[in-house]
Coordinates of C-alpha atoms in Angstrom, one line a residue:
X349 CA 0.0 0.0 0.0
X350 CA 3.0 2.3 0.0
X351 CA 2.1 3.5 -3.5
X352 CA -0.8 5.4 -2.0
X353 CA 1.5 8.1 -0.6
X354 CA 2.4 9.2 -4.1
X355 CA -1.0 8.7 -5.8
X356 CA -3.0 10.8 -3.3
X357 CA -0.4 13.5 -3.1
X358 CA -2.3 15.9 -5.3
X359 CA -5.3 16.0 -3.0
X360 CA -3.1 16.0 0.1
X361 CA -1.3 19.1 -1.1
X362 CA -4.7 20.7 -1.8
X363 CA -5.7 19.7 1.7
X364 CA -2.6 21.0 3.3
X365 CA -3.0 24.3 1.5
X366 CA -6.5 24.7 2.9
X367 CA -5.2 23.7 6.3
X368 CA -2.4 26.3 6.2
X369 CA -4.8 29.0 5.1
X370 CA -7.7 27.6 7.2
X371 CA -9.9 28.0 4.1
X372 CA -11.9 24.8 4.3
X373 CA -15.3 24.4 2.6
X374 CA -16.7 23.8 6.1
X375 CA -16.6 25.6 9.4
X376 CA -17.7 22.6 11.4
X377 CA -15.0 21.9 14.0
X378 CA -15.7 18.2 14.3
X379 CA -15.4 17.8 10.6
X380 CA -12.1 19.7 10.6
X381 CA -10.8 17.7 13.5
X382 CA -11.5 14.3 11.8
X383 CA -10.0 15.6 8.6
X384 CA -6.8 16.6 10.4
X385 CA -6.7 13.1 12.0
X386 CA -7.1 11.5 8.6
X387 CA -4.1 13.5 7.2
X388 CA -2.0 12.3 10.2
X389 CA -3.1 8.7 9.5
X390 CA -2.1 9.1 5.9
X391 CA 1.4 10.3 6.9
X392 CA 1.7 7.2 9.0
X393 CA 0.4 4.9 6.2
X394 CA -2.6 4.0 8.3
X395 CA -5.0 3.9 5.4
X396 CA -8.0 2.1 7.0
X397 CA -7.9 4.6 9.9
X398 CA -7.7 7.5 7.5
X399 CA -10.8 6.2 5.6
X400 CA -12.6 5.9 8.9
X401 CA -11.8 9.5 10.0
X402 CA -12.6 10.9 6.6
X403 CA -16.0 9.2 6.8
X404 CA -16.5 10.8 10.2
X405 CA -15.6 14.2 8.8
X406 CA -18.2 13.8 6.1
X407 CA -20.8 12.6 8.6
X408 CA -20.1 15.8 10.6
X409 CA -20.6 17.9 7.4
X410 CA -21.7 16.2 4.2
X411 CA -20.8 19.3 2.2
X412 CA -17.1 19.1 3.2
X413 CA -15.6 19.0 -0.3
X414 CA -12.0 18.3 0.7
X415 CA -13.0 15.2 2.8
X416 CA -15.0 13.8 -0.2
X417 CA -12.0 14.4 -2.5
X418 CA -9.4 12.8 -0.4
X419 CA -11.6 9.8 0.5
X420 CA -12.4 9.3 -3.2
X421 CA -8.7 9.2 -4.0
X422 CA -8.0 6.8 -1.1
X423 CA -10.8 4.5 -2.3
X424 CA -9.5 4.7 -5.8
X425 CA -6.1 3.4 -4.7
X426 CA -7.8 0.6 -2.8
X427 CA -9.6 -0.3 -6.1
X428 CA -13.0 0.3 -4.6
X429 CA -14.0 2.0 -7.8
X430 CA -17.7 2.4 -7.3
X431 CA -17.3 3.9 -3.9
X432 CA -14.6 6.2 -5.2
X433 CA -16.8 7.4 -8.1
X434 CA -19.6 8.3 -5.6
X435 CA -17.2 10.5 -3.6
X436 CA -15.9 12.2 -6.8
X437 CA -19.4 12.8 -8.0
X438 CA -20.2 14.5 -4.7
X439 CA -17.2 16.8 -5.1
X440 CA -18.5 17.8 -8.6
X441 CA -22.0 18.3 -7.3
X442 CA -20.8 20.6 -4.5
X443 CA -18.3 22.5 -6.6
X444 CA -17.8 21.6 -10.3
X445 CA -14.6 23.8 -10.4
X446 CA -13.1 22.5 -7.2
X447 CA -10.1 20.7 -8.8
X448 CA -9.8 19.7 -12.5
X449 CA -7.9 16.5 -11.5
X450 CA -11.2 15.2 -10.2
X451 CA -12.4 14.8 -13.8
X452 CA -9.4 12.8 -14.9
X453 CA -9.6 10.5 -11.9
X454 CA -13.4 9.9 -12.1
X455 CA -13.0 9.2 -15.8
X456 CA -10.4 6.6 -15.0
X457 CA -12.6 5.0 -12.4
X458 CA -15.6 5.0 -14.6
X459 CA -13.7 3.1 -17.3
X460 CA -12.7 0.6 -14.7
X461 CA -16.4 0.2 -13.8
X462 CA -17.5 -0.1 -17.5
X463 CA -19.2 3.3 -17.4
X464 CA -17.7 4.4 -20.7
X465 CA -20.1 7.1 -21.8
X466 CA -19.9 9.0 -18.4
X467 CA -16.1 8.5 -18.4
X468 CA -15.8 10.1 -21.9
X469 CA -17.8 13.1 -20.8
X470 CA -15.7 13.7 -17.7
X471 CA -12.4 13.2 -19.5
X472 CA -13.5 15.7 -22.3
X473 CA -14.4 18.1 -19.5
X474 CA -10.9 17.7 -18.0
X475 CA -9.3 18.6 -21.4
X476 CA -11.2 22.0 -21.5
X477 CA -8.9 23.3 -18.7
X478 CA -5.9 25.4 -19.7
X479 CA -2.2 24.6 -18.9
X480 CA -2.6 20.8 -18.5
X481 CA 0.8 19.1 -18.5
X482 CA 1.7 17.2 -21.7
X483 CA 1.8 13.9 -19.8
X484 CA -1.7 14.3 -18.3
X485 CA -3.0 15.5 -21.7
X486 CA -1.7 12.4 -23.4
X487 CA -3.1 10.2 -20.6
X488 CA -6.5 11.7 -20.9
X489 CA -6.5 11.4 -24.7
X490 CA -5.5 7.7 -24.2
X491 CA -8.4 7.1 -21.8
X492 CA -10.9 8.8 -24.3
X493 CA -9.6 6.5 -27.0
X494 CA -10.4 3.6 -24.6
X495 CA -13.9 5.0 -24.1
X496 CA -14.6 5.3 -27.8
X497 CA -13.3 1.8 -28.5
X498 CA -15.2 0.3 -25.5
X499 CA -18.6 1.8 -26.5
X500 CA -18.3 0.3 -29.9
X501 CA -16.9 -3.1 -28.7
X502 CA -19.7 -3.6 -26.1
X503 CA -22.3 -2.9 -28.8
X504 CA -20.7 -5.6 -31.0
X505 CA -19.8 -8.5 -28.7
X506 CA -17.8 -11.5 -29.9
X507 CA -18.7 -15.1 -29.2
X508 CA -17.3 -16.2 -25.8
X509 CA -18.3 -19.3 -23.8
X510 CA -15.7 -20.1 -21.2
X511 CA -15.6 -23.6 -19.8
X512 CA -13.9 -24.4 -16.5
X513 CA -11.3 -27.2 -16.9
X514 CA -12.7 -28.9 -13.8
X515 CA -11.5 -30.2 -10.4
X516 CA -8.6 -32.2 -11.9
X517 CA -7.0 -28.9 -12.7
X518 CA -8.6 -26.2 -10.5
X519 CA -8.7 -26.1 -6.7
X520 CA -9.3 -23.5 -4.0
X521 CA -5.9 -22.2 -4.7
X522 CA -4.9 -20.0 -7.6
X523 CA -4.3 -21.7 -11.0
X524 CA -3.1 -19.7 -14.0
X525 CA -0.8 -19.4 -17.0
X526 CA -1.6 -22.7 -18.7
X527 CA 0.3 -24.0 -21.7
X528 CA -0.3 -27.2 -23.7
X529 CA 1.8 -29.3 -26.0
X530 CA 0.9 -29.4 -29.7
X531 CA -0.9 -32.7 -29.3
X532 CA -2.8 -31.4 -26.3
X533 CA -1.7 -34.4 -24.4
X534 CA -0.1 -32.4 -21.6
X535 CA -1.0 -29.2 -19.8
X536 CA 1.5 -27.4 -17.6
X537 CA 0.3 -24.5 -15.4
X538 CA 1.2 -22.4 -12.3
X539 CA -0.4 -23.1 -8.9
X540 CA 0.0 -20.6 -6.0
X541 CA -0.2 -22.1 -2.5
X542 CA 0.7 -20.0 0.6
X543 CA 2.1 -17.3 -1.6
X544 CA 4.5 -19.8 -3.3
X545 CA 4.2 -20.4 -7.1
X546 CA 5.0 -23.9 -8.5
X547 CA 4.4 -25.8 -11.7
X548 CA 1.9 -28.6 -12.0
X549 CA 1.0 -30.8 -15.0
X550 CA -2.0 -32.8 -16.2
X551 CA -2.1 -35.4 -18.9
X552 CA -5.2 -35.9 -21.1
X553 CA -6.5 -39.5 -21.3
X554 CA -9.7 -40.4 -23.3
X555 CA -10.2 -36.7 -23.9
X556 CA -10.3 -36.0 -20.1
X557 CA -7.7 -34.1 -18.0
X558 CA -6.3 -36.2 -15.2
X559 CA -5.6 -35.0 -11.7
X560 CA -2.7 -32.6 -11.8
X561 CA 0.5 -33.5 -10.2
X562 CA 3.6 -31.7 -9.0
X563 CA 5.9 -31.1 -12.0
X564 CA 9.4 -31.7 -10.6
X565 CA 11.5 -31.2 -7.5
X566 CA 14.4 -30.1 -9.7
X567 CA 12.3 -27.2 -11.1
X568 CA 10.0 -26.3 -8.3
X569 CA 11.4 -24.9 -5.0
X570 CA 9.8 -24.3 -1.6
X571 CA 11.4 -20.9 -1.1
X572 CA 11.3 -19.3 -4.6
X573 CA 8.6 -18.6 -7.1
X574 CA 8.5 -20.4 -10.4
X575 CA 5.9 -19.3 -13.0
X576 CA 5.1 -17.8 -16.3
X577 CA 6.2 -20.8 -18.4
X578 CA 6.4 -21.8 -22.1
X579 CA 6.7 -25.3 -23.3
X580 CA 8.1 -26.4 -26.6
X581 CA 5.6 -28.0 -28.9
X582 CA 7.0 -31.5 -28.3
X583 CA 7.0 -31.0 -24.6
X584 CA 10.7 -31.5 -24.2
X585 CA 11.9 -28.0 -23.2
X586 CA 10.4 -25.8 -20.5
X587 CA 11.2 -22.1 -20.4
X588 CA 10.1 -20.4 -17.2
X589 CA 10.5 -17.5 -14.9
X590 CA 12.4 -18.0 -11.6
X591 CA 12.6 -15.1 -9.2
X592 CA 15.2 -14.3 -6.6
X593 CA 17.0 -17.7 -7.1
X594 CA 20.6 -17.7 -5.9
X595 CA 21.9 -18.6 -9.4
X596 CA 20.0 -15.7 -11.1
X597 CA 21.3 -12.4 -12.4
X598 CA 18.4 -10.2 -11.5
X599 CA 15.1 -10.1 -9.5
X600 CA 13.5 -12.4 -12.1
X601 CA 15.3 -14.4 -14.8
X602 CA 14.4 -16.8 -17.5
X603 CA 15.4 -20.5 -17.1
X604 CA 15.3 -23.6 -19.3
X605 CA 14.9 -27.2 -18.3
X606 CA 15.0 -30.3 -20.6
X607 CA 12.9 -33.4 -20.3
X608 CA 14.5 -36.8 -20.4
X609 CA 12.1 -39.7 -20.6
X610 CA 9.5 -39.0 -17.8
X611 CA 11.8 -36.8 -15.8
X612 CA 12.9 -33.2 -16.0
X613 CA 16.6 -32.2 -15.7
X614 CA 18.0 -29.4 -13.6
X615 CA 17.1 -26.0 -15.0
X616 CA 19.8 -23.4 -15.9
X617 CA 19.8 -19.7 -16.2
X618 CA 19.8 -18.4 -19.8
X619 CA 22.5 -15.8 -18.9
X620 CA 23.2 -12.6 -20.8
X621 CA 22.3 -11.1 -23.1
X622 CA 18.7 -12.5 -22.4
X623 CA 18.9 -12.1 -18.6
X624 CA 20.3 -9.0 -17.0
X625 CA 20.4 -7.5 -13.5
X626 CA 16.9 -6.2 -14.2
X627 CA 13.7 -8.0 -14.7
X628 CA 13.1 -10.7 -17.4
X629 CA 10.0 -12.8 -17.3
X630 CA 7.1 -14.5 -19.2
X631 CA 9.0 -16.4 -22.0
X632 CA 7.3 -17.7 -25.1
X633 CA 9.4 -20.0 -27.5
X634 CA 8.7 -20.3 -31.2
X635 CA 7.8 -23.6 -32.8
X636 CA 11.2 -24.0 -34.3
X637 CA 12.9 -23.2 -30.9
X638 CA 15.0 -20.4 -32.5
X639 CA 13.2 -17.3 -31.3
X640 CA 12.4 -16.5 -27.6
X641 CA 9.9 -13.8 -26.8
X642 CA 9.9 -12.3 -23.3
X643 CA 9.0 -9.3 -21.1
X644 CA 11.6 -6.9 -19.6
X645 CA 11.9 -3.5 -18.2
X646 CA 15.5 -3.1 -19.5
X647 CA 16.8 0.1 -21.0
X648 CA 16.0 0.9 -24.6
X649 CA 12.2 0.2 -24.4
X650 CA 9.2 2.4 -25.1
X651 CA 8.2 2.6 -21.4
X652 CA 7.0 0.4 -18.6
X653 CA 7.3 -3.3 -19.4
X654 CA 8.1 -4.1 -23.1
X655 CA 8.1 -7.3 -25.1
X656 CA 11.5 -8.3 -26.5
X657 CA 12.8 -11.2 -28.6
X658 CA 16.1 -13.0 -29.0
X659 CA 17.2 -15.3 -31.8
X660 CA 19.2 -18.5 -31.3
X661 CA 22.3 -19.1 -33.4
X662 CA 25.4 -21.4 -33.3
X663 CA 26.8 -18.8 -30.8
X664 CA 23.9 -18.9 -28.5
X665 CA 21.1 -16.5 -27.8
X666 CA 21.6 -13.1 -29.5
X667 CA 21.2 -9.6 -28.3
X668 CA 17.5 -9.0 -27.6
X669 CA 15.6 -6.9 -30.0
X670 CA 12.6 -4.7 -29.0
X671 CA 9.4 -5.8 -30.7
X672 CA 8.9 -2.2 -31.8
X673 CA 6.1 0.4 -31.8
X674 CA 3.5 -1.9 -33.4
X675 CA 3.6 -4.0 -30.2
X676 CA 5.0 -1.9 -27.4
X677 CA 3.7 1.4 -26.0
X678 CA 4.7 3.8 -23.3
X679 CA 2.6 1.7 -21.0
X680 CA 2.9 -2.0 -20.2
X681 CA 2.9 -5.0 -22.6
X682 CA 3.1 -8.5 -21.1
X683 CA 2.1 -12.2 -21.5
X684 CA 3.5 -12.8 -25.0
X685 CA 2.4 -15.9 -26.8
X686 CA 3.7 -16.8 -30.2
X687 CA 1.5 -19.4 -31.9
X688 CA 3.2 -22.4 -33.7
X689 CA 2.4 -20.8 -37.0
X690 CA 5.1 -18.3 -36.2
X691 CA 3.1 -15.5 -37.7
X692 CA 0.3 -14.8 -35.1
X693 CA 1.3 -13.1 -31.8
X694 CA -0.9 -12.7 -28.7
X695 CA -0.2 -10.5 -25.7
X696 CA -1.8 -8.2 -23.1
X697 CA -1.5 -4.4 -22.9
X698 CA -2.9 -1.4 -21.1
X699 CA -1.5 0.9 -23.7
X700 CA -3.5 0.1 -26.8
X701 CA -7.2 1.1 -26.9
X702 CA -9.2 -1.3 -24.7
X703 CA -12.0 -1.8 -22.2
X704 CA -9.9 -0.9 -19.1
X705 CA -7.0 -2.4 -17.3
X706 CA -5.0 -4.9 -19.4
X707 CA -6.7 -6.3 -22.5
X708 CA -5.7 -9.2 -24.8
X709 CA -4.5 -8.4 -28.3
X710 CA -3.4 -10.2 -31.4
X711 CA -0.9 -9.1 -34.1
X712 CA -0.2 -10.8 -37.4
X713 CA 3.1 -10.9 -39.3
X714 CA 2.8 -8.8 -42.4
X715 CA 4.1 -9.7 -45.9
X716 CA 6.9 -7.2 -45.2
X717 CA 8.1 -9.3 -42.3
X718 CA 6.9 -6.7 -39.7
X719 CA 4.3 -7.2 -37.0
X720 CA 1.1 -5.3 -37.8
X721 CA -0.7 -3.0 -35.3
X722 CA -2.6 -5.2 -32.9
X723 CA -6.3 -6.0 -32.8
X724 CA -8.2 -6.1 -29.5
X725 CA -9.8 -9.5 -29.0
X726 CA -13.0 -7.7 -28.2
X727 CA -15.8 -7.8 -25.6
X728 CA -16.6 -9.9 -23.6
X729 CA -13.3 -11.7 -24.0
X730 CA -11.9 -8.5 -22.7
X731 CA -13.5 -6.5 -19.9
X732 CA -12.9 -3.5 -17.7
X733 CA -10.7 -5.6 -15.5
X734 CA -7.3 -7.2 -16.3
X735 CA -7.0 -10.0 -18.8
X736 CA -3.7 -11.7 -19.5
X737 CA -2.0 -15.1 -19.9
X738 CA -3.8 -16.2 -23.0
X739 CA -2.4 -19.3 -24.8
X740 CA -3.8 -21.4 -27.7
X741 CA -3.9 -25.0 -28.8
X742 CA -1.7 -25.7 -31.8
X743 CA -4.7 -26.0 -34.1
X744 CA -5.7 -22.5 -33.1
X745 CA -9.3 -23.4 -32.3
X746 CA -9.3 -23.1 -28.5
X747 CA -7.7 -20.8 -26.1
X748 CA -6.7 -21.2 -22.4
X749 CA -6.9 -18.4 -19.9
X750 CA -7.4 -17.8 -16.1
X751 CA -10.0 -15.8 -14.3
X752 CA -11.2 -15.2 -10.8
X753 CA -14.5 -13.7 -11.9
X754 CA -16.4 -16.7 -13.2
X755 CA -17.5 -18.5 -10.0
X756 CA -15.0 -21.3 -10.2
X757 CA -13.5 -23.5 -7.5
X758 CA -11.7 -20.6 -5.7
X759 CA -9.3 -17.9 -6.6
X760 CA -8.1 -18.0 -10.2
X761 CA -9.2 -21.0 -12.2
X762 CA -8.1 -22.1 -15.7
X763 CA -10.7 -22.0 -18.5
X764 CA -10.9 -22.7 -22.1
X765 CA -13.1 -21.3 -24.9
X766 CA -13.5 -21.5 -28.6
X767 CA -11.7 -18.6 -30.3
X768 CA -13.8 -16.7 -32.9
X769 CA -12.7 -17.6 -36.4
X770 CA -11.4 -14.1 -37.3
X771 CA -9.0 -14.2 -34.2
X772 CA -7.5 -17.6 -35.0
X773 CA -4.0 -18.1 -36.3
X774 CA -3.0 -19.9 -39.5
X775 CA -4.0 -23.6 -39.5
X776 CA -1.3 -25.8 -37.9
X777 CA -1.1 -29.5 -37.6
X778 CA 1.7 -31.7 -36.3
X779 CA 3.7 -34.8 -37.2
X780 CA 4.1 -37.2 -34.3
X781 CA 6.2 -40.3 -34.5
X782 CA 8.6 -42.8 -33.0
X783 CA 11.9 -44.0 -34.3
X784 CA 13.0 -47.6 -33.8
X785 CA 15.6 -50.1 -35.2
X786 CA 14.0 -52.0 -38.0
X787 CA 15.3 -55.3 -36.8
X788 CA 15.2 -55.2 -33.0
X789 CA 12.4 -52.7 -32.7
X790 CA 14.4 -50.9 -30.0
X791 CA 13.6 -47.2 -29.7
X792 CA 16.4 -45.0 -31.1
X793 CA 17.6 -41.5 -30.4
X794 CA 17.9 -40.0 -33.9
X795 CA 18.3 -36.6 -35.5
X796 CA 14.9 -35.3 -36.8
X797 CA 14.8 -32.5 -39.3
X798 CA 11.8 -30.9 -41.0
X799 CA 12.5 -28.7 -44.0
X800 CA 10.4 -26.0 -45.6
X801 CA 11.0 -27.2 -49.1
X802 CA 10.1 -23.9 -50.8
X803 CA 12.8 -22.1 -48.7
X804 CA 15.1 -25.1 -48.2
X805 CA 15.2 -24.1 -44.6
X806 CA 14.9 -26.2 -41.5
X807 CA 11.9 -25.4 -39.4
X808 CA 12.5 -28.1 -36.8
X809 CA 15.7 -29.7 -35.7
X810 CA 15.9 -32.0 -32.6
X811 CA 16.4 -35.6 -31.5
X812 CA 13.9 -38.3 -30.9
X813 CA 13.6 -39.3 -27.2
X814 CA 16.2 -41.9 -26.4
X815 CA 13.9 -43.9 -24.1
X816 CA 10.8 -44.0 -26.4
X817 CA 12.2 -42.8 -29.7
X818 CA 9.4 -40.2 -29.8
X819 CA 9.3 -36.8 -31.5
X820 CA 6.7 -34.2 -32.3
X821 CA 6.8 -31.1 -34.6
X822 CA 4.3 -28.7 -35.8
X823 CA 3.5 -27.9 -39.5
X824 CA 1.8 -24.8 -40.8
X825 CA -0.7 -25.2 -43.6
X826 CA 0.0 -24.0 -47.1
X827 CA 3.5 -25.4 -47.4
X828 CA 5.4 -28.5 -48.5
X829 CA 7.6 -30.1 -45.9
X830 CA 10.3 -32.8 -46.0
X831 CA 11.1 -35.0 -43.1
X832 CA 14.6 -36.5 -42.7
X833 CA 15.5 -38.8 -39.8
X834 CA 19.1 -40.0 -39.4
X835 CA 21.4 -41.8 -37.1
X836 CA 24.9 -43.1 -37.4
X837 CA 25.1 -46.6 -38.7
X838 CA 21.7 -46.4 -40.3
X839 CA 20.1 -45.4 -43.6
X840 CA 18.3 -42.1 -43.2
X841 CA 14.5 -41.9 -43.5
X842 CA 12.7 -39.6 -45.9
X843 CA 9.0 -38.5 -45.9
X844 CA 7.0 -35.7 -47.5
X845 CA 4.1 -33.7 -46.1
X846 CA 2.3 -31.5 -48.6
X847 CA -0.1 -29.0 -47.0
X848 CA -0.6 -26.9 -50.1
X849 CA -4.2 -26.6 -51.3
X850 CA -5.8 -28.6 -48.5
X851 CA -6.4 -28.6 -44.8
X852 CA -5.3 -31.8 -43.0
X853 CA -8.2 -33.3 -41.1
X854 CA -5.9 -35.2 -38.8
X855 CA -2.3 -34.9 -37.6
X856 CA 0.3 -37.1 -39.2
X857 CA 1.4 -40.0 -37.0
X858 CA 4.2 -42.3 -38.2
X859 CA 6.3 -45.1 -36.9
X860 CA 9.8 -44.9 -38.4
X861 CA 11.9 -48.1 -38.7
X862 CA 15.5 -47.2 -39.5
X863 CA 17.3 -49.8 -41.5
X864 CA 21.0 -50.5 -40.7
X865 CA 23.5 -49.9 -43.4
X866 CA 23.5 -53.3 -45.1
X867 CA 23.9 -54.3 -48.7
X868 CA 20.5 -54.4 -50.5
X869 CA 18.7 -52.0 -48.1
X870 CA 16.9 -49.1 -49.9
X871 CA 15.7 -45.6 -49.1
X872 CA 12.9 -43.9 -51.1
X873 CA 13.9 -40.2 -51.6
X874 CA 10.4 -38.7 -51.0
X875 CA 11.6 -35.2 -51.4
X876 CA 13.2 -35.4 -54.9
X877 CA 11.0 -33.6 -57.3
X878 CA 10.7 -33.3 -61.1
X879 CA 8.1 -31.6 -63.3
X880 CA 5.8 -34.0 -65.3
X881 CA 7.7 -35.8 -68.0
X882 CA 10.9 -33.9 -67.2
X883 CA 14.2 -34.8 -65.4
X884 CA 15.5 -31.4 -64.3
X885 CA 15.7 -31.4 -60.5
X886 CA 13.4 -28.8 -58.9
X887 CA 14.8 -26.4 -56.3
X888 CA 12.6 -28.1 -53.6
X889 CA 14.9 -31.2 -54.0
X890 CA 18.0 -29.5 -52.7
X891 CA 17.5 -30.2 -49.0
X892 CA 17.1 -33.9 -49.6
X893 CA 20.0 -34.1 -52.0
X894 CA 22.2 -32.4 -49.4
X895 CA 21.0 -35.0 -46.9
X896 CA 22.2 -37.7 -49.3
X897 CA 25.6 -35.9 -49.7
X898 CA 26.0 -35.8 -46.0
X899 CA 25.1 -39.5 -45.6
X900 CA 27.8 -40.5 -48.2
X901 CA 30.3 -38.1 -46.6
X902 CA 29.8 -39.6 -43.1
X903 CA 29.9 -43.1 -44.6
X904 CA 32.9 -42.9 -47.0
X905 CA 33.0 -46.7 -47.8
X906 CA 29.4 -46.9 -48.9
X907 CA 28.5 -47.4 -52.6
X908 CA 25.0 -46.8 -53.8
X909 CA 22.8 -47.4 -56.8
X910 CA 20.5 -44.5 -57.6
X911 CA 17.3 -45.7 -59.3
X912 CA 14.4 -44.0 -61.1
X913 CA 10.9 -45.4 -61.3
X914 CA 7.6 -44.4 -63.1
X915 CA 4.0 -45.6 -63.0
X916 CA 2.4 -47.5 -65.9
X917 CA 0.9 -44.5 -67.6
X918 CA 2.3 -43.7 -71.1
X919 CA 4.8 -45.3 -73.5
X920 CA 7.0 -47.9 -71.8
X921 CA 10.1 -46.8 -73.7
X922 CA 9.6 -43.2 -72.8
X923 CA 9.0 -44.1 -69.2
X924 CA 12.2 -46.2 -69.2
X925 CA 14.2 -43.3 -70.6
X926 CA 12.6 -40.8 -68.2
X927 CA 13.4 -42.9 -65.2
X928 CA 17.0 -43.3 -66.2
X929 CA 17.5 -39.6 -66.9
X930 CA 16.0 -38.7 -63.5
X931 CA 18.4 -41.1 -61.8
X932 CA 21.2 -39.6 -63.8
X933 CA 20.3 -36.1 -62.6
X934 CA 20.7 -37.2 -59.0
X935 CA 24.0 -38.9 -59.9
X936 CA 25.3 -35.7 -61.5
X937 CA 24.3 -33.6 -58.5
X938 CA 26.2 -35.9 -56.1
X939 CA 29.3 -35.8 -58.3
X940 CA 29.1 -32.0 -58.6
X941 CA 29.1 -32.0 -54.7
X942 CA 32.3 -33.9 -54.5
X943 CA 31.0 -37.4 -54.1
X944 CA 33.4 -39.8 -55.9
X945 CA 31.8 -41.1 -59.2
X946 CA 33.2 -44.6 -58.6
X947 CA 30.9 -44.9 -55.5
X948 CA 27.8 -44.3 -57.6
X949 CA 25.8 -46.0 -60.3
X950 CA 22.5 -44.9 -61.7
X951 CA 19.8 -46.9 -63.4
X952 CA 16.2 -46.5 -64.7
X953 CA 13.6 -49.2 -64.1
X954 CA 10.6 -47.5 -65.7
X955 CA 7.4 -49.2 -64.6
X956 CA 8.9 -52.6 -63.8
X957 CA 9.2 -52.3 -60.0
X958 CA 6.0 -50.8 -58.6
X959 CA 5.5 -50.6 -54.9
X960 CA 1.7 -50.1 -55.1
X961 CA -1.0 -51.0 -57.6
X962 CA -1.3 -48.6 -60.5
X963 CA -5.1 -48.4 -59.9
X964 CA -5.4 -44.9 -58.3
X965 CA -3.6 -41.6 -58.7
X966 CA -2.4 -41.8 -55.1
X967 CA -0.8 -45.2 -55.7
X968 CA 0.6 -44.2 -59.0
X969 CA 2.3 -41.3 -57.3
X970 CA 4.0 -43.7 -54.9
X971 CA 5.4 -45.6 -57.9
X972 CA 6.8 -42.4 -59.4
X973 CA 9.8 -42.3 -57.2
X974 CA 13.6 -41.9 -56.8
X975 CA 15.5 -44.2 -54.4
X976 CA 18.9 -45.5 -53.6
X977 CA 20.2 -48.9 -52.7
X978 CA 23.3 -49.9 -50.8
X979 CA 25.5 -52.0 -53.2
X980 CA 28.8 -52.0 -51.1
X981 CA 29.8 -50.8 -47.6

């Protein structure tokens, strides 16, 4: 409550001035006595006693303007908005010109109480006074913008039907800041018990959340607060905020912990330049794990708390970059959430036009690579109170948030709701799989890489879990992807996911069996592409070809046959020639990339070696393929 001393200073100075000049709006001695006692209480930070004595002063003389003004400001600081408004209205009734600051403060309180029309009137009245400071003028203009937006938003509500996640998640304690893995199989959230914040998790079985359990003794601590987390899409990496920990740099730092099997490893501080001696919190990691968004009050921002981002390179996390004026304002921006589509960004702010307090906003990445000005998520998703901590499912259909205003199990509870279609991100699905030895069926730790074939850029690079061989990565609609899985001593695995021109109804789930490097074993190169009836390699083939170059470089004794195959459509001789020329194109690429020609042979098989019936277009597409076979090792 120490902030009260500064916030009510304006009215105190006014009161002291009257006291020195003995020019009160009352001559009642009891009223003046109680008012003087209240001022003494305020000096001593005894705010409840001050409110009681101010009320006694008003009871002695209900027309005592100064007592109404100071009590109104005190109630404002205590967030008792309706009671504060009543006191300020009394001041205006008794003397409309008593103090212009009353109009600014009552306008602020009326916004917080959803009385937007009245607030706009009082704020516009405030701006009629001369010699208003530039800071107060800007603040009043900002509040008027809030009023205009709110009046329109309330008259055009958006669909909003929040559903409590139930007793498996929510308790009498506070639960908030939920995040889910891409497959929605695991939810991690913060629970606050006895003023201590820790992480809990719940797994979904048969579409039902199971009773939440304590996350990890290596991450949670009994004496420090852990909260504001972000989990990688595959659930393997947890970025979180730890405050006042002995291994930290500042009051709050960002930490990372890695999951191994069913257990979490010991977290470590991200260190500079992400963490500083200041305040860093509320991380959100991109789907590819290469961009970290977070909140900081470090120097170089626009004011208050800003959202920053840092990019990961071979040298570690880079110097953080401010998100810029289309995200940050001179006020506070917090709770960043980057959706797995990497182009839709959600956050909360009290600087952009809203309904009061902190509202939730969304910004989309423009074609110029810059974030566009944010869109308020609308009423009643946003209200005159504070909204923050919004996260989404990977498919973008549902959002999670926390609230203490919806008659839950107690305190803050976690809810979900269906996000209106216009506020959703791009469609995202995921590929989820396991990697095993083809012979022994033993789970394998293997390098998993997903390539955006149009850009020939990796959008996911990690390893399958060594205990289960599991991996999970998200895919944004509208693109073609190549999947490569490799491990020393094995042939690599190749797959293709085309999300151009259609929306996948279900995620991709695969079980990958890696074949050991043995003579006769084959690999279908699913990401080698040619135009119809042509044998020129398309640019989308480069990533796969480079994977083959790497394989042959790492295994210098291996010799391979490159083979081309067609379906049964068309002239047999033309198909035979086409298949041979396509195999030759791959051969020439390898030779041009310093693979010894004597390790390679190429051959065309035309339609003679189908792997599927040539009865449907889908099966014929499988037969039109390029592959390689081990012929020596």
